Amino acid sequence: MIHIDAKRLLCPMPVIRLSEAIAKVREGGIIQMTATDPGVLHDIPAWCKVHGHKVIEIDEKTDEIILIVEKQ
């Protein structure tokens, strides 16, 4: 599993970091992103849908958002 620390990064940086990480894993690989920008709640699922990947989980905590993405 790859972990991306996207805390304090604003759009489009979390999406760019996810794109870079996706390129490094095989199909079925899991990426966990921790972010603070609420825009990721829309941007990451939309990006995954366009590029054929799967958002497995989104966990909204008080001060951060954790997203789990699987490369398809």
PDB file of N, CA, C and O in Angstrom:
ATOM      1  N   MET A   1       0.848  -1.171   0.000  1.00  0.00           N
ATOM      2  CA  MET A   1       0.000   0.000   0.000  1.00  0.00           C
ATOM      3  C   MET A   1       0.898   1.241   0.000  1.00  0.00           C
ATOM      4  O   MET A   1       1.871   1.309   0.727  1.00  0.00           O
ATOM      5  N   ILE A   2       0.519   2.201  -0.824  1.00  0.00           N
ATOM      6  CA  ILE A   2       1.204   3.490  -0.858  1.00  0.00           C
ATOM      7  C   ILE A   2       0.368   4.473  -0.055  1.00  0.00           C
ATOM      8  O   ILE A   2      -0.866   4.497  -0.172  1.00  0.00           O
ATOM      9  N   HIS A   3       1.026   5.291   0.742  1.00  0.00           N
ATOM     10  CA  HIS A   3       0.318   6.340   1.478  1.00  0.00           C
ATOM     11  C   HIS A   3       0.733   7.695   0.926  1.00  0.00           C
ATOM     12  O   HIS A   3       1.917   7.962   0.746  1.00  0.00           O
ATOM     13  N   ILE A   4      -0.266   8.530   0.654  1.00  0.00           N
ATOM     14  CA  ILE A   4      -0.026   9.888   0.179  1.00  0.00           C
ATOM     15  C   ILE A   4      -0.453  10.849   1.283  1.00  0.00           C
ATOM     16  O   ILE A   4      -1.600  10.812   1.732  1.00  0.00           O
ATOM     17  N   ASP A   5       0.458  11.706   1.681  1.00  0.00           N
ATOM     18  CA  ASP A   5       0.133  12.758   2.639  1.00  0.00           C
ATOM     19  C   ASP A   5      -0.175  14.019   1.842  1.00  0.00           C
ATOM     20  O   ASP A   5       0.727  14.687   1.349  1.00  0.00           O
ATOM     21  N   ALA A   6      -1.468  14.306   1.686  1.00  0.00           N
ATOM     22  CA  ALA A   6      -1.897  15.490   0.933  1.00  0.00           C
ATOM     23  C   ALA A   6      -2.482  16.542   1.866  1.00  0.00           C
ATOM     24  O   ALA A   6      -3.236  17.407   1.422  1.00  0.00           O
ATOM     25  N   LYS A   7      -2.129  16.456   3.131  1.00  0.00           N
ATOM     26  CA  LYS A   7      -2.620  17.449   4.090  1.00  0.00           C
ATOM     27  C   LYS A   7      -2.077  18.827   3.720  1.00  0.00           C
ATOM     28  O   LYS A   7      -0.928  18.955   3.329  1.00  0.00           O
ATOM     29  N   ARG A   8      -2.932  19.816   3.835  1.00  0.00           N
ATOM     30  CA  ARG A   8      -2.624  21.219   3.536  1.00  0.00           C
ATOM     31  C   ARG A   8      -2.381  21.480   2.052  1.00  0.00           C
ATOM     32  O   ARG A   8      -1.960  22.576   1.684  1.00  0.00           O
ATOM     33  N   LEU A   9      -2.640  20.505   1.186  1.00  0.00           N
ATOM     34  CA  LEU A   9      -2.531  20.726  -0.258  1.00  0.00           C
ATOM     35  C   LEU A   9      -3.924  21.016  -0.818  1.00  0.00           C
ATOM     36  O   LEU A   9      -4.897  20.377  -0.443  1.00  0.00           O
ATOM     37  N   LEU A  10      -3.974  21.988  -1.713  1.00  0.00           N
ATOM     38  CA  LEU A  10      -5.248  22.363  -2.329  1.00  0.00           C
ATOM     39  C   LEU A  10      -5.295  21.862  -3.760  1.00  0.00           C
ATOM     40  O   LEU A  10      -4.261  21.565  -4.362  1.00  0.00           O
ATOM     41  N   CYS A  11      -6.497  21.778  -4.305  1.00  0.00           N
ATOM     42  CA  CYS A  11      -6.723  21.358  -5.675  1.00  0.00           C
ATOM     43  C   CYS A  11      -5.827  22.170  -6.603  1.00  0.00           C
ATOM     44  O   CYS A  11      -5.715  23.382  -6.420  1.00  0.00           O
ATOM     45  N   PRO A  12      -5.178  21.543  -7.528  1.00  0.00           N
ATOM     46  CA  PRO A  12      -5.297  20.159  -7.982  1.00  0.00           C
ATOM     47  C   PRO A  12      -4.245  19.217  -7.414  1.00  0.00           C
ATOM     48  O   PRO A  12      -4.119  18.087  -7.885  1.00  0.00           O
ATOM     49  N   MET A  13      -3.472  19.645  -6.432  1.00  0.00           N
ATOM     50  CA  MET A  13      -2.340  18.841  -5.962  1.00  0.00           C
ATOM     51  C   MET A  13      -2.713  17.445  -5.448  1.00  0.00           C
ATOM     52  O   MET A  13      -2.017  16.481  -5.771  1.00  0.00           O
ATOM     53  N   PRO A  14      -3.791  17.264  -4.671  1.00  0.00           N
ATOM     54  CA  PRO A  14      -4.115  15.893  -4.260  1.00  0.00           C
ATOM     55  C   PRO A  14      -4.366  14.955  -5.458  1.00  0.00           C
ATOM     56  O   PRO A  14      -3.932  13.800  -5.452  1.00  0.00           O
ATOM     57  N   VAL A  15      -5.022  15.474  -6.484  1.00  0.00           N
ATOM     58  CA  VAL A  15      -5.279  14.659  -7.681  1.00  0.00           C
ATOM     59  C   VAL A  15      -3.965  14.352  -8.404  1.00  0.00           C
ATOM     60  O   VAL A  15      -3.746  13.220  -8.861  1.00  0.00           O
ATOM     61  N   ILE A  16      -3.090  15.318  -8.472  1.00  0.00           N
ATOM     62  CA  ILE A  16      -1.787  15.098  -9.119  1.00  0.00           C
ATOM     63  C   ILE A  16      -0.975  14.054  -8.354  1.00  0.00           C
ATOM     64  O   ILE A  16      -0.387  13.145  -8.949  1.00  0.00           O
ATOM     65  N   ARG A  17      -0.981  14.153  -7.040  1.00  0.00           N
ATOM     66  CA  ARG A  17      -0.248  13.169  -6.220  1.00  0.00           C
ATOM     67  C   ARG A  17      -0.836  11.770  -6.393  1.00  0.00           C
ATOM     68  O   ARG A  17      -0.104  10.777  -6.443  1.00  0.00           O
ATOM     69  N   LEU A  18      -2.163  11.668  -6.479  1.00  0.00           N
ATOM     70  CA  LEU A  18      -2.796  10.360  -6.707  1.00  0.00           C
ATOM     71  C   LEU A  18      -2.402   9.812  -8.070  1.00  0.00           C
ATOM     72  O   LEU A  18      -2.076   8.632  -8.198  1.00  0.00           O
ATOM     73  N   SER A  19      -2.418  10.661  -9.071  1.00  0.00           N
ATOM     74  CA  SER A  19      -2.039  10.240 -10.420  1.00  0.00           C
ATOM     75  C   SER A  19      -0.614   9.696 -10.448  1.00  0.00           C
ATOM     76  O   SER A  19      -0.333   8.657 -11.073  1.00  0.00           O
ATOM     77  N   GLU A  20       0.302  10.362  -9.757  1.00  0.00           N
ATOM     78  CA  GLU A  20       1.694   9.899  -9.695  1.00  0.00           C
ATOM     79  C   GLU A  20       1.796   8.550  -8.982  1.00  0.00           C
ATOM     80  O   GLU A  20       2.543   7.668  -9.415  1.00  0.00           O
ATOM     81  N   ALA A  21       1.043   8.382  -7.905  1.00  0.00           N
ATOM     82  CA  ALA A  21       1.086   7.134  -7.142  1.00  0.00           C
ATOM     83  C   ALA A  21       0.466   5.979  -7.927  1.00  0.00           C
ATOM     84  O   ALA A  21       0.986   4.858  -7.901  1.00  0.00           O
ATOM     85  N   ILE A  22      -0.628   6.237  -8.622  1.00  0.00           N
ATOM     86  CA  ILE A  22      -1.296   5.200  -9.426  1.00  0.00           C
ATOM     87  C   ILE A  22      -0.324   4.635 -10.459  1.00  0.00           C
ATOM     88  O   ILE A  22      -0.327   3.436 -10.736  1.00  0.00           O
ATOM     89  N   ALA A  23       0.509   5.483 -11.015  1.00  0.00           N
ATOM     90  CA  ALA A  23       1.471   5.043 -12.030  1.00  0.00           C
ATOM     91  C   ALA A  23       2.507   4.083 -11.462  1.00  0.00           C
ATOM     92  O   ALA A  23       3.120   3.318 -12.204  1.00  0.00           O
ATOM     93  N   LYS A  24       2.694   4.085 -10.152  1.00  0.00           N
ATOM     94  CA  LYS A  24       3.732   3.267  -9.517  1.00  0.00           C
ATOM     95  C   LYS A  24       3.246   1.906  -9.026  1.00  0.00           C
ATOM     96  O   LYS A  24       4.059   1.093  -8.598  1.00  0.00           O
ATOM     97  N   VAL A  25       1.934   1.663  -9.047  1.00  0.00           N
ATOM     98  CA  VAL A  25       1.419   0.398  -8.522  1.00  0.00           C
ATOM     99  C   VAL A  25       0.808  -0.454  -9.639  1.00  0.00           C
ATOM    100  O   VAL A  25       0.399   0.061 -10.674  1.00  0.00           O
ATOM    101  N   ARG A  26       0.766  -1.735  -9.380  1.00  0.00           N
ATOM    102  CA  ARG A  26       0.136  -2.660 -10.323  1.00  0.00           C
ATOM    103  C   ARG A  26      -1.374  -2.621 -10.150  1.00  0.00           C
ATOM    104  O   ARG A  26      -1.880  -2.141  -9.142  1.00  0.00           O
ATOM    105  N   GLU A  27      -2.075  -3.193 -11.116  1.00  0.00           N
ATOM    106  CA  GLU A  27      -3.526  -3.321 -11.013  1.00  0.00           C
ATOM    107  C   GLU A  27      -3.862  -4.056  -9.716  1.00  0.00           C
ATOM    108  O   GLU A  27      -3.209  -5.040  -9.366  1.00  0.00           O
ATOM    109  N   GLY A  28      -4.843  -3.548  -8.994  1.00  0.00           N
ATOM    110  CA  GLY A  28      -5.211  -4.120  -7.706  1.00  0.00           C
ATOM    111  C   GLY A  28      -4.477  -3.469  -6.545  1.00  0.00           C
ATOM    112  O   GLY A  28      -4.781  -3.729  -5.391  1.00  0.00           O
ATOM    113  N   GLY A  29      -3.496  -2.620  -6.857  1.00  0.00           N
ATOM    114  CA  GLY A  29      -2.745  -1.927  -5.824  1.00  0.00           C
ATOM    115  C   GLY A  29      -3.614  -0.928  -5.082  1.00  0.00           C
ATOM    116  O   GLY A  29      -4.552  -0.361  -5.641  1.00  0.00           O
ATOM    117  N   ILE A  30      -3.297  -0.718  -3.821  1.00  0.00           N
ATOM    118  CA  ILE A  30      -4.096   0.148  -2.953  1.00  0.00           C
ATOM    119  C   ILE A  30      -3.289   1.392  -2.597  1.00  0.00           C
ATOM    120  O   ILE A  30      -2.112   1.304  -2.265  1.00  0.00           O
ATOM    121  N   ILE A  31      -3.972   2.528  -2.652  1.00  0.00           N
ATOM    122  CA  ILE A  31      -3.373   3.804  -2.278  1.00  0.00           C
ATOM    123  C   ILE A  31      -4.255   4.439  -1.217  1.00  0.00           C
ATOM    124  O   ILE A  31      -5.474   4.519  -1.375  1.00  0.00           O
ATOM    125  N   GLN A  32      -3.627   4.865  -0.141  1.00  0.00           N
ATOM    126  CA  GLN A  32      -4.336   5.578   0.921  1.00  0.00           C
ATOM    127  C   GLN A  32      -3.881   7.025   0.895  1.00  0.00           C
ATOM    128  O   GLN A  32      -2.675   7.302   0.903  1.00  0.00           O
ATOM    129  N   MET A  33      -4.835   7.942   0.847  1.00  0.00           N
ATOM    130  CA  MET A  33      -4.522   9.363   0.848  1.00  0.00           C
ATOM    131  C   MET A  33      -5.118  10.010   2.087  1.00  0.00           C
ATOM    132  O   MET A  33      -6.279   9.777   2.406  1.00  0.00           O
ATOM    133  N   THR A  34      -4.321  10.827   2.757  1.00  0.00           N
ATOM    134  CA  THR A  34      -4.811  11.644   3.860  1.00  0.00           C
ATOM    135  C   THR A  34      -4.779  13.087   3.384  1.00  0.00           C
ATOM    136  O   THR A  34      -3.735  13.573   2.943  1.00  0.00           O
ATOM    137  N   ALA A  35      -5.937  13.747   3.440  1.00  0.00           N
ATOM    138  CA  ALA A  35      -6.044  15.113   2.933  1.00  0.00           C
ATOM    139  C   ALA A  35      -6.838  15.979   3.904  1.00  0.00           C
ATOM    140  O   ALA A  35      -7.555  15.468   4.769  1.00  0.00           O
ATOM    141  N   THR A  36      -6.696  17.283   3.732  1.00  0.00           N
ATOM    142  CA  THR A  36      -7.474  18.222   4.537  1.00  0.00           C
ATOM    143  C   THR A  36      -8.398  19.080   3.678  1.00  0.00           C
ATOM    144  O   THR A  36      -9.304  19.709   4.206  1.00  0.00           O
ATOM    145  N   ASP A  37      -8.186  19.117   2.374  1.00  0.00           N
ATOM    146  CA  ASP A  37      -9.017  19.906   1.472  1.00  0.00           C
ATOM    147  C   ASP A  37     -10.335  19.163   1.218  1.00  0.00           C
ATOM    148  O   ASP A  37     -10.329  18.073   0.646  1.00  0.00           O
ATOM    149  N   PRO A  38     -11.475  19.734   1.621  1.00  0.00           N
ATOM    150  CA  PRO A  38     -12.752  19.046   1.396  1.00  0.00           C
ATOM    151  C   PRO A  38     -13.078  18.839  -0.075  1.00  0.00           C
ATOM    152  O   PRO A  38     -13.932  18.024  -0.415  1.00  0.00           O
ATOM    153  N   GLY A  39     -12.372  19.516  -0.960  1.00  0.00           N
ATOM    154  CA  GLY A  39     -12.577  19.315  -2.391  1.00  0.00           C
ATOM    155  C   GLY A  39     -12.266  17.903  -2.851  1.00  0.00           C
ATOM    156  O   GLY A  39     -12.788  17.452  -3.873  1.00  0.00           O
ATOM    157  N   VAL A  40     -11.430  17.177  -2.087  1.00  0.00           N
ATOM    158  CA  VAL A  40     -11.099  15.797  -2.482  1.00  0.00           C
ATOM    159  C   VAL A  40     -12.325  14.892  -2.443  1.00  0.00           C
ATOM    160  O   VAL A  40     -12.354  13.871  -3.132  1.00  0.00           O
ATOM    161  N   LEU A  41     -13.326  15.263  -1.662  1.00  0.00           N
ATOM    162  CA  LEU A  41     -14.545  14.441  -1.578  1.00  0.00           C
ATOM    163  C   LEU A  41     -15.243  14.345  -2.927  1.00  0.00           C
ATOM    164  O   LEU A  41     -15.916  13.358  -3.208  1.00  0.00           O
ATOM    165  N   HIS A  42     -15.074  15.334  -3.757  1.00  0.00           N
ATOM    166  CA  HIS A  42     -15.634  15.311  -5.110  1.00  0.00           C
ATOM    167  C   HIS A  42     -14.554  14.979  -6.145  1.00  0.00           C
ATOM    168  O   HIS A  42     -14.762  14.167  -7.034  1.00  0.00           O
ATOM    169  N   ASP A  43     -13.396  15.625  -6.008  1.00  0.00           N
ATOM    170  CA  ASP A  43     -12.363  15.529  -7.037  1.00  0.00           C
ATOM    171  C   ASP A  43     -11.788  14.124  -7.211  1.00  0.00           C
ATOM    172  O   ASP A  43     -11.616  13.659  -8.346  1.00  0.00           O
ATOM    173  N   ILE A  44     -11.494  13.441  -6.111  1.00  0.00           N
ATOM    174  CA  ILE A  44     -10.873  12.113  -6.212  1.00  0.00           C
ATOM    175  C   ILE A  44     -11.850  11.090  -6.801  1.00  0.00           C
ATOM    176  O   ILE A  44     -11.486  10.376  -7.745  1.00  0.00           O
ATOM    177  N   PRO A  45     -13.094  10.992  -6.309  1.00  0.00           N
ATOM    178  CA  PRO A  45     -14.026  10.051  -6.960  1.00  0.00           C
ATOM    179  C   PRO A  45     -14.262  10.374  -8.438  1.00  0.00           C
ATOM    180  O   PRO A  45     -14.350   9.456  -9.270  1.00  0.00           O
ATOM    181  N   ALA A  46     -14.345  11.652  -8.794  1.00  0.00           N
ATOM    182  CA  ALA A  46     -14.545  12.024 -10.198  1.00  0.00           C
ATOM    183  C   ALA A  46     -13.343  11.604 -11.038  1.00  0.00           C
ATOM    184  O   ALA A  46     -13.502  11.051 -12.139  1.00  0.00           O
ATOM    185  N   TRP A  47     -12.134  11.854 -10.533  1.00  0.00           N
ATOM    186  CA  TRP A  47     -10.921  11.467 -11.259  1.00  0.00           C
ATOM    187  C   TRP A  47     -10.864   9.952 -11.431  1.00  0.00           C
ATOM    188  O   TRP A  47     -10.530   9.447 -12.512  1.00  0.00           O
ATOM    189  N   CYS A  48     -11.188   9.225 -10.359  1.00  0.00           N
ATOM    190  CA  CYS A  48     -11.166   7.760 -10.425  1.00  0.00           C
ATOM    191  C   CYS A  48     -12.167   7.240 -11.446  1.00  0.00           C
ATOM    192  O   CYS A  48     -11.871   6.308 -12.199  1.00  0.00           O
ATOM    193  N   LYS A  49     -13.344   7.831 -11.490  1.00  0.00           N
ATOM    194  CA  LYS A  49     -14.366   7.393 -12.450  1.00  0.00           C
ATOM    195  C   LYS A  49     -13.876   7.603 -13.884  1.00  0.00           C
ATOM    196  O   LYS A  49     -14.014   6.720 -14.724  1.00  0.00           O
ATOM    197  N   VAL A  50     -13.280   8.753 -14.157  1.00  0.00           N
ATOM    198  CA  VAL A  50     -12.782   9.059 -15.501  1.00  0.00           C
ATOM    199  C   VAL A  50     -11.658   8.107 -15.905  1.00  0.00           C
ATOM    200  O   VAL A  50     -11.580   7.671 -17.047  1.00  0.00           O
ATOM    201  N   HIS A  51     -10.796   7.748 -14.944  1.00  0.00           N
ATOM    202  CA  HIS A  51      -9.612   6.937 -15.252  1.00  0.00           C
ATOM    203  C   HIS A  51      -9.790   5.451 -14.951  1.00  0.00           C
ATOM    204  O   HIS A  51      -8.842   4.677 -15.109  1.00  0.00           O
ATOM    205  N   GLY A  52     -10.983   5.054 -14.507  1.00  0.00           N
ATOM    206  CA  GLY A  52     -11.280   3.635 -14.342  1.00  0.00           C
ATOM    207  C   GLY A  52     -10.779   3.012 -13.056  1.00  0.00           C
ATOM    208  O   GLY A  52     -10.592   1.800 -12.996  1.00  0.00           O
ATOM    209  N   HIS A  53     -10.556   3.800 -12.021  1.00  0.00           N
ATOM    210  CA  HIS A  53     -10.116   3.271 -10.732  1.00  0.00           C
ATOM    211  C   HIS A  53     -11.286   3.268  -9.757  1.00  0.00           C
ATOM    212  O   HIS A  53     -12.353   3.808 -10.055  1.00  0.00           O
ATOM    213  N   LYS A  54     -11.088   2.677  -8.589  1.00  0.00           N
ATOM    214  CA  LYS A  54     -12.196   2.486  -7.655  1.00  0.00           C
ATOM    215  C   LYS A  54     -11.869   3.111  -6.299  1.00  0.00           C
ATOM    216  O   LYS A  54     -10.833   2.803  -5.699  1.00  0.00           O
ATOM    217  N   VAL A  55     -12.779   3.960  -5.819  1.00  0.00           N
ATOM    218  CA  VAL A  55     -12.668   4.476  -4.460  1.00  0.00           C
ATOM    219  C   VAL A  55     -13.303   3.426  -3.548  1.00  0.00           C
ATOM    220  O   VAL A  55     -14.494   3.145  -3.648  1.00  0.00           O
ATOM    221  N   ILE A  56     -12.510   2.832  -2.685  1.00  0.00           N
ATOM    222  CA  ILE A  56     -12.993   1.780  -1.797  1.00  0.00           C
ATOM    223  C   ILE A  56     -13.632   2.366  -0.547  1.00  0.00           C
ATOM    224  O   ILE A  56     -14.636   1.863  -0.064  1.00  0.00           O
ATOM    225  N   GLU A  57     -13.034   3.439  -0.040  1.00  0.00           N
ATOM    226  CA  GLU A  57     -13.531   3.992   1.225  1.00  0.00           C
ATOM    227  C   GLU A  57     -13.182   5.465   1.319  1.00  0.00           C
ATOM    228  O   GLU A  57     -12.126   5.893   0.858  1.00  0.00           O
ATOM    229  N   ILE A  58     -14.093   6.228   1.918  1.00  0.00           N
ATOM    230  CA  ILE A  58     -13.832   7.621   2.278  1.00  0.00           C
ATOM    231  C   ILE A  58     -14.220   7.761   3.736  1.00  0.00           C
ATOM    232  O   ILE A  58     -15.350   7.466   4.118  1.00  0.00           O
ATOM    233  N   ASP A  59     -13.269   8.194   4.547  1.00  0.00           N
ATOM    234  CA  ASP A  59     -13.497   8.346   5.986  1.00  0.00           C
ATOM    235  C   ASP A  59     -13.250   9.807   6.357  1.00  0.00           C
ATOM    236  O   ASP A  59     -12.111  10.276   6.332  1.00  0.00           O
ATOM    237  N   GLU A  60     -14.331  10.519   6.660  1.00  0.00           N
ATOM    238  CA  GLU A  60     -14.222  11.928   7.046  1.00  0.00           C
ATOM    239  C   GLU A  60     -14.045  12.023   8.552  1.00  0.00           C
ATOM    240  O   GLU A  60     -14.923  11.663   9.307  1.00  0.00           O
ATOM    241  N   LYS A  61     -12.901  12.489   8.949  1.00  0.00           N
ATOM    242  CA  LYS A  61     -12.628  12.705  10.363  1.00  0.00           C
ATOM    243  C   LYS A  61     -12.783  14.198  10.652  1.00  0.00           C
ATOM    244  O   LYS A  61     -13.045  14.984   9.754  1.00  0.00           O
ATOM    245  N   THR A  62     -12.596  14.595  11.893  1.00  0.00           N
ATOM    246  CA  THR A  62     -12.764  15.995  12.271  1.00  0.00           C
ATOM    247  C   THR A  62     -11.817  16.917  11.519  1.00  0.00           C
ATOM    248  O   THR A  62     -12.220  17.946  11.004  1.00  0.00           O
ATOM    249  N   ASP A  63     -10.543  16.532  11.429  1.00  0.00           N
ATOM    250  CA  ASP A  63      -9.555  17.420  10.839  1.00  0.00           C
ATOM    251  C   ASP A  63      -8.860  16.865   9.598  1.00  0.00           C
ATOM    252  O   ASP A  63      -7.903  17.454   9.105  1.00  0.00           O
ATOM    253  N   GLU A  64      -9.333  15.733   9.083  1.00  0.00           N
ATOM    254  CA  GLU A  64      -8.742  15.172   7.873  1.00  0.00           C
ATOM    255  C   GLU A  64      -9.703  14.208   7.193  1.00  0.00           C
ATOM    256  O   GLU A  64     -10.679  13.764   7.790  1.00  0.00           O
ATOM    257  N   ILE A  65      -9.382  13.903   5.952  1.00  0.00           N
ATOM    258  CA  ILE A  65     -10.167  12.974   5.148  1.00  0.00           C
ATOM    259  C   ILE A  65      -9.220  11.876   4.688  1.00  0.00           C
ATOM    260  O   ILE A  65      -8.130  12.159   4.177  1.00  0.00           O
ATOM    261  N   ILE A  66      -9.632  10.628   4.872  1.00  0.00           N
ATOM    262  CA  ILE A  66      -8.821   9.494   4.437  1.00  0.00           C
ATOM    263  C   ILE A  66      -9.560   8.791   3.307  1.00  0.00           C
ATOM    264  O   ILE A  66     -10.724   8.410   3.459  1.00  0.00           O
ATOM    265  N   LEU A  67      -8.894   8.657   2.187  1.00  0.00           N
ATOM    266  CA  LEU A  67      -9.464   7.986   1.014  1.00  0.00           C
ATOM    267  C   LEU A  67      -8.627   6.761   0.687  1.00  0.00           C
ATOM    268  O   LEU A  67      -7.398   6.820   0.720  1.00  0.00           O
ATOM    269  N   ILE A  68      -9.297   5.665   0.349  1.00  0.00           N
ATOM    270  CA  ILE A  68      -8.628   4.435  -0.079  1.00  0.00           C
ATOM    271  C   ILE A  68      -9.039   4.201  -1.532  1.00  0.00           C
ATOM    272  O   ILE A  68     -10.237   4.126  -1.850  1.00  0.00           O
ATOM    273  N   VAL A  69      -8.049   4.090  -2.410  1.00  0.00           N
ATOM    274  CA  VAL A  69      -8.289   3.923  -3.850  1.00  0.00           C
ATOM    275  C   VAL A  69      -7.601   2.652  -4.326  1.00  0.00           C
ATOM    276  O   VAL A  69      -6.464   2.367  -3.933  1.00  0.00           O
ATOM    277  N   GLU A  70      -8.298   1.909  -5.175  1.00  0.00           N
ATOM    278  CA  GLU A  70      -7.719   0.705  -5.778  1.00  0.00           C
ATOM    279  C   GLU A  70      -7.501   0.955  -7.264  1.00  0.00           C
ATOM    280  O   GLU A  70      -8.411   1.414  -7.964  1.00  0.00           O
ATOM    281  N   LYS A  71      -6.295   0.635  -7.749  1.00  0.00           N
ATOM    282  CA  LYS A  71      -6.013   0.753  -9.168  1.00  0.00           C
ATOM    283  C   LYS A  71      -6.723  -0.371  -9.907  1.00  0.00           C
ATOM    284  O   LYS A  71      -6.595  -1.531  -9.539  1.00  0.00           O
ATOM    285  N   GLN A  72      -7.468  -0.039 -10.928  1.00  0.00           N
ATOM    286  CA  GLN A  72      -8.205  -1.033 -11.710  1.00  0.00           C
ATOM    287  C   GLN A  72      -7.519  -1.269 -13.048  1.00  0.00           C
ATOM    288  O   GLN A  72      -6.821  -0.443 -13.540  1.00  0.00           O
TER     289      GLN A  72
END
